[in-house]
Amino acid sequence: MKMIAVFAAVLAVALAAPQYHFQHQDDPHVVTLVKETPSNNIGTDGYTFGFEQSDGQKREESAQVELRGPKPEDAILRVRGSFSYVGTDGNTYTVSYIADENGFQPQGAHLPVA
């Protein structure tokens, strides 16, 4: 009887484990990294990074700390970047942005203008 209980417990754990389905690399649903701009984290001053994927997604971003007064809490982080993706309609959409003391400010040909 103990053996049946142990077998049932092992079977339950095996069935509850996540199922992994490996896809062939030629499968269009498999996304791979095509290009990577090495991350450049320059400490507390700023950073840069970027990448491009096989599905058309791209992202680049850089940031710089700007001191605006004598206290560290007066500093602001200015972030500039862009990202692109291929929509379900097959078109590539690109958004460029700035994020700073004025908030997130995106721009793109497909975005409405205030």
PDB file of C-alpha atoms in Angstrom:
ATOM      1  CA  MET A   1       0.000   0.000   0.000  1.00  0.00           C
ATOM      2  CA  LYS A   2       2.874   2.365   0.812  1.00  0.00           C
ATOM      3  CA  MET A   3       4.365   1.688  -2.594  1.00  0.00           C
ATOM      4  CA  ILE A   4       1.124   2.693  -4.337  1.00  0.00           C
ATOM      5  CA  ALA A   5       0.924   5.939  -2.315  1.00  0.00           C
ATOM      6  CA  VAL A   6       4.551   6.815  -3.173  1.00  0.00           C
ATOM      7  CA  PHE A   7       3.958   6.011  -6.855  1.00  0.00           C
ATOM      8  CA  ALA A   8       0.803   8.165  -6.886  1.00  0.00           C
ATOM      9  CA  ALA A   9       2.680  11.064  -5.271  1.00  0.00           C
ATOM     10  CA  VAL A  10       5.556  10.840  -7.773  1.00  0.00           C
ATOM     11  CA  LEU A  11       3.095  10.635 -10.665  1.00  0.00           C
ATOM     12  CA  ALA A  12       1.203  13.704  -9.396  1.00  0.00           C
ATOM     13  CA  VAL A  13       4.424  15.719  -9.141  1.00  0.00           C
ATOM     14  CA  ALA A  14       5.499  14.645 -12.632  1.00  0.00           C
ATOM     15  CA  LEU A  15       2.160  15.632 -14.141  1.00  0.00           C
ATOM     16  CA  ALA A  16       2.183  19.002 -12.347  1.00  0.00           C
ATOM     17  CA  ALA A  17       5.654  19.921 -13.636  1.00  0.00           C
ATOM     18  CA  PRO A  18       5.789  22.563 -16.393  1.00  0.00           C
ATOM     19  CA  GLN A  19       5.807  21.135 -19.874  1.00  0.00           C
ATOM     20  CA  TYR A  20       8.507  22.488 -22.175  1.00  0.00           C
ATOM     21  CA  HIS A  21       8.070  22.371 -25.934  1.00  0.00           C
ATOM     22  CA  PHE A  22      11.293  22.971 -27.797  1.00  0.00           C
ATOM     23  CA  GLN A  23      10.918  24.557 -31.209  1.00  0.00           C
ATOM     24  CA  HIS A  24      13.156  24.272 -34.205  1.00  0.00           C
ATOM     25  CA  GLN A  25      15.312  27.367 -34.779  1.00  0.00           C
ATOM     26  CA  ASP A  26      13.755  27.885 -38.231  1.00  0.00           C
ATOM     27  CA  ASP A  27      10.341  28.299 -36.579  1.00  0.00           C
ATOM     28  CA  PRO A  28       9.166  31.901 -37.186  1.00  0.00           C
ATOM     29  CA  HIS A  29       7.895  32.067 -33.590  1.00  0.00           C
ATOM     30  CA  VAL A  30      11.393  31.670 -32.168  1.00  0.00           C
ATOM     31  CA  VAL A  31      12.920  35.088 -31.465  1.00  0.00           C
ATOM     32  CA  THR A  32      16.687  35.423 -31.344  1.00  0.00           C
ATOM     33  CA  LEU A  33      19.024  38.263 -30.492  1.00  0.00           C
ATOM     34  CA  VAL A  34      20.470  39.700 -33.717  1.00  0.00           C
ATOM     35  CA  LYS A  35      22.532  42.576 -32.333  1.00  0.00           C
ATOM     36  CA  GLU A  36      23.412  43.843 -28.895  1.00  0.00           C
ATOM     37  CA  THR A  37      25.052  47.099 -27.924  1.00  0.00           C
ATOM     38  CA  PRO A  38      26.998  46.242 -24.809  1.00  0.00           C
ATOM     39  CA  SER A  39      25.538  47.765 -21.686  1.00  0.00           C
ATOM     40  CA  ASN A  40      27.664  50.639 -20.498  1.00  0.00           C
ATOM     41  CA  ASN A  41      26.796  51.294 -16.894  1.00  0.00           C
ATOM     42  CA  ILE A  42      29.123  54.069 -15.842  1.00  0.00           C
ATOM     43  CA  GLY A  43      28.283  53.935 -12.160  1.00  0.00           C
ATOM     44  CA  THR A  44      26.063  56.614 -10.690  1.00  0.00           C
ATOM     45  CA  ASP A  45      26.451  58.945 -13.679  1.00  0.00           C
ATOM     46  CA  GLY A  46      24.399  57.210 -16.376  1.00  0.00           C
ATOM     47  CA  TYR A  47      24.095  54.227 -18.696  1.00  0.00           C
ATOM     48  CA  THR A  48      23.595  53.086 -22.303  1.00  0.00           C
ATOM     49  CA  PHE A  49      22.283  49.864 -23.847  1.00  0.00           C
ATOM     50  CA  GLY A  50      20.629  48.551 -26.982  1.00  0.00           C
ATOM     51  CA  PHE A  51      19.510  45.425 -28.789  1.00  0.00           C
ATOM     52  CA  GLU A  52      17.816  44.142 -31.936  1.00  0.00           C
ATOM     53  CA  GLN A  53      15.820  40.921 -32.241  1.00  0.00           C
ATOM     54  CA  SER A  54      14.996  38.689 -35.189  1.00  0.00           C
ATOM     55  CA  ASP A  55      11.300  39.636 -34.980  1.00  0.00           C
ATOM     56  CA  GLY A  56      12.073  43.288 -35.770  1.00  0.00           C
ATOM     57  CA  GLN A  57      12.054  44.630 -32.223  1.00  0.00           C
ATOM     58  CA  LYS A  58      14.778  47.172 -31.447  1.00  0.00           C
ATOM     59  CA  ARG A  59      15.588  49.271 -28.420  1.00  0.00           C
ATOM     60  CA  GLU A  60      18.257  51.839 -27.605  1.00  0.00           C
ATOM     61  CA  GLU A  61      18.480  53.913 -24.467  1.00  0.00           C
ATOM     62  CA  SER A  62      20.928  56.188 -22.702  1.00  0.00           C
ATOM     63  CA  ALA A  63      20.707  58.223 -19.543  1.00  0.00           C
ATOM     64  CA  GLN A  64      22.716  60.907 -17.839  1.00  0.00           C
ATOM     65  CA  VAL A  65      22.509  62.315 -14.323  1.00  0.00           C
ATOM     66  CA  GLU A  66      22.368  66.106 -14.289  1.00  0.00           C
ATOM     67  CA  LEU A  67      23.201  67.946 -11.075  1.00  0.00           C
ATOM     68  CA  ARG A  68      20.903  70.914 -10.585  1.00  0.00           C
ATOM     69  CA  GLY A  69      21.960  72.056  -7.147  1.00  0.00           C
ATOM     70  CA  PRO A  70      24.315  71.342  -4.276  1.00  0.00           C
ATOM     71  CA  LYS A  71      22.264  68.439  -2.839  1.00  0.00           C
ATOM     72  CA  PRO A  72      22.132  64.967  -4.414  1.00  0.00           C
ATOM     73  CA  GLU A  73      18.331  65.014  -4.299  1.00  0.00           C
ATOM     74  CA  ASP A  74      18.414  68.023  -6.654  1.00  0.00           C
ATOM     75  CA  ALA A  75      19.852  65.816  -9.413  1.00  0.00           C
ATOM     76  CA  ILE A  76      17.668  64.595 -12.263  1.00  0.00           C
ATOM     77  CA  LEU A  77      18.035  61.653 -14.600  1.00  0.00           C
ATOM     78  CA  ARG A  78      17.589  62.465 -18.295  1.00  0.00           C
ATOM     79  CA  VAL A  79      16.747  59.394 -20.357  1.00  0.00           C
ATOM     80  CA  ARG A  80      16.669  59.330 -24.172  1.00  0.00           C
ATOM     81  CA  GLY A  81      15.820  56.362 -26.259  1.00  0.00           C
ATOM     82  CA  SER A  82      13.736  54.655 -28.885  1.00  0.00           C
ATOM     83  CA  PHE A  83      12.064  51.349 -29.529  1.00  0.00           C
ATOM     84  CA  SER A  84      10.625  49.735 -32.663  1.00  0.00           C
ATOM     85  CA  TYR A  85       8.360  46.786 -33.249  1.00  0.00           C
ATOM     86  CA  VAL A  86       6.473  45.170 -36.107  1.00  0.00           C
ATOM     87  CA  GLY A  87       2.710  45.455 -35.644  1.00  0.00           C
ATOM     88  CA  THR A  88       0.136  42.831 -36.504  1.00  0.00           C
ATOM     89  CA  ASP A  89      -0.459  44.769 -39.741  1.00  0.00           C
ATOM     90  CA  GLY A  90       3.170  44.164 -40.813  1.00  0.00           C
ATOM     91  CA  ASN A  91       4.220  47.818 -40.402  1.00  0.00           C
ATOM     92  CA  THR A  92       7.200  48.822 -38.283  1.00  0.00           C
ATOM     93  CA  TYR A  93       6.374  51.329 -35.568  1.00  0.00           C
ATOM     94  CA  THR A  94       9.056  53.448 -33.919  1.00  0.00           C
ATOM     95  CA  VAL A  95       8.734  55.510 -30.762  1.00  0.00           C
ATOM     96  CA  SER A  96      11.434  57.962 -29.680  1.00  0.00           C
ATOM     97  CA  TYR A  97      11.236  59.317 -26.173  1.00  0.00           C
ATOM     98  CA  ILE A  98      12.714  61.559 -23.535  1.00  0.00           C
ATOM     99  CA  ALA A  99      12.055  61.043 -19.837  1.00  0.00           C
ATOM    100  CA  ASP A 100      13.156  63.739 -17.421  1.00  0.00           C
ATOM    101  CA  GLU A 101      11.735  66.137 -14.848  1.00  0.00           C
ATOM    102  CA  ASN A 102       8.868  66.794 -17.282  1.00  0.00           C
ATOM    103  CA  GLY A 103       7.825  63.117 -17.400  1.00  0.00           C
ATOM    104  CA  PHE A 104       7.773  60.600 -20.237  1.00  0.00           C
ATOM    105  CA  GLN A 105       7.540  62.330 -23.640  1.00  0.00           C
ATOM    106  CA  PRO A 106       7.051  59.871 -26.523  1.00  0.00           C
ATOM    107  CA  GLN A 107       7.051  60.797 -30.214  1.00  0.00           C
ATOM    108  CA  GLY A 108       6.148  58.651 -33.182  1.00  0.00           C
ATOM    109  CA  ALA A 109       4.530  59.062 -36.581  1.00  0.00           C
ATOM    110  CA  HIS A 110       1.655  56.797 -35.471  1.00  0.00           C
ATOM    111  CA  LEU A 111       1.038  58.624 -32.147  1.00  0.00           C
ATOM    112  CA  PRO A 112      -1.506  61.409 -31.781  1.00  0.00           C
ATOM    113  CA  VAL A 113      -0.116  64.909 -31.209  1.00  0.00           C
ATOM    114  CA  ALA A 114      -1.569  66.998 -28.389  1.00  0.00           C
TER     115      ALA A 114
END
